[in-house]
XYZ file of C-alpha atoms in Angstrom:
64
model
C 34.274 15.957 -50.649
C 35.498 15.456 -47.089
C 33.227 18.287 -45.940
C 30.252 16.596 -47.618
C 31.142 13.338 -45.867
C 31.110 15.205 -42.548
C 27.650 16.579 -43.395
C 26.327 13.046 -43.912
C 27.932 11.803 -40.700
C 26.484 14.742 -38.753
C 22.999 13.829 -40.051
C 23.256 10.287 -38.655
C 24.692 8.421 -41.638
C 27.341 5.774 -40.895
C 30.423 5.066 -42.962
C 30.895 1.455 -44.047
C 32.935 -0.454 -46.591
C 31.694 -3.102 -48.972
C 33.596 -5.572 -51.152
C 34.341 -4.841 -54.792
C 33.825 -7.436 -57.501
C 35.630 -7.379 -60.848
C 34.656 -9.865 -63.559
C 32.919 -11.911 -60.881
C 35.945 -12.076 -58.580
C 36.024 -10.577 -55.110
C 38.948 -8.152 -55.044
C 38.179 -6.749 -51.584
C 41.663 -7.792 -50.472
C 42.892 -5.098 -52.868
C 40.238 -2.388 -52.650
C 37.007 -1.732 -50.751
C 34.197 0.572 -51.837
C 33.038 3.297 -49.472
C 29.358 3.092 -48.568
C 27.074 5.160 -46.391
C 24.401 3.516 -44.235
C 21.163 5.488 -44.120
C 19.621 6.399 -40.760
C 16.207 6.228 -42.489
C 16.123 2.697 -43.951
C 19.498 1.276 -42.786
C 20.570 0.410 -46.352
C 23.975 1.063 -47.895
C 24.300 3.741 -50.574
C 27.109 5.219 -52.621
C 28.133 8.779 -51.804
C 26.127 10.430 -54.591
C 23.007 8.450 -53.733
C 23.391 9.276 -50.032
C 23.769 12.995 -50.748
C 20.687 12.912 -52.965
C 18.607 11.125 -50.306
C 19.802 13.497 -47.596
C 19.032 16.556 -49.704
C 15.539 15.221 -50.435
C 14.878 14.501 -46.754
C 16.332 17.836 -45.675
C 14.194 19.706 -48.200
C 11.082 17.861 -46.976
C 11.948 18.667 -43.356
C 12.454 15.097 -42.190
C 14.841 14.294 -39.381
C 16.651 11.077 -38.541
């Protein structure tokens, strides 16, 4: 998966971390969730979503 992360970073995605909530409580002091910020709409996505978006954009020939 590290290689896939490098692919996203090379395409202009940025790595970020967002807080995790469990039963309504912020447990970010214990664990943070990895997120990827899109160069297209500047929103945060999970890894699988980011890979899907990048594959769609790459297939359509779009560039960041």
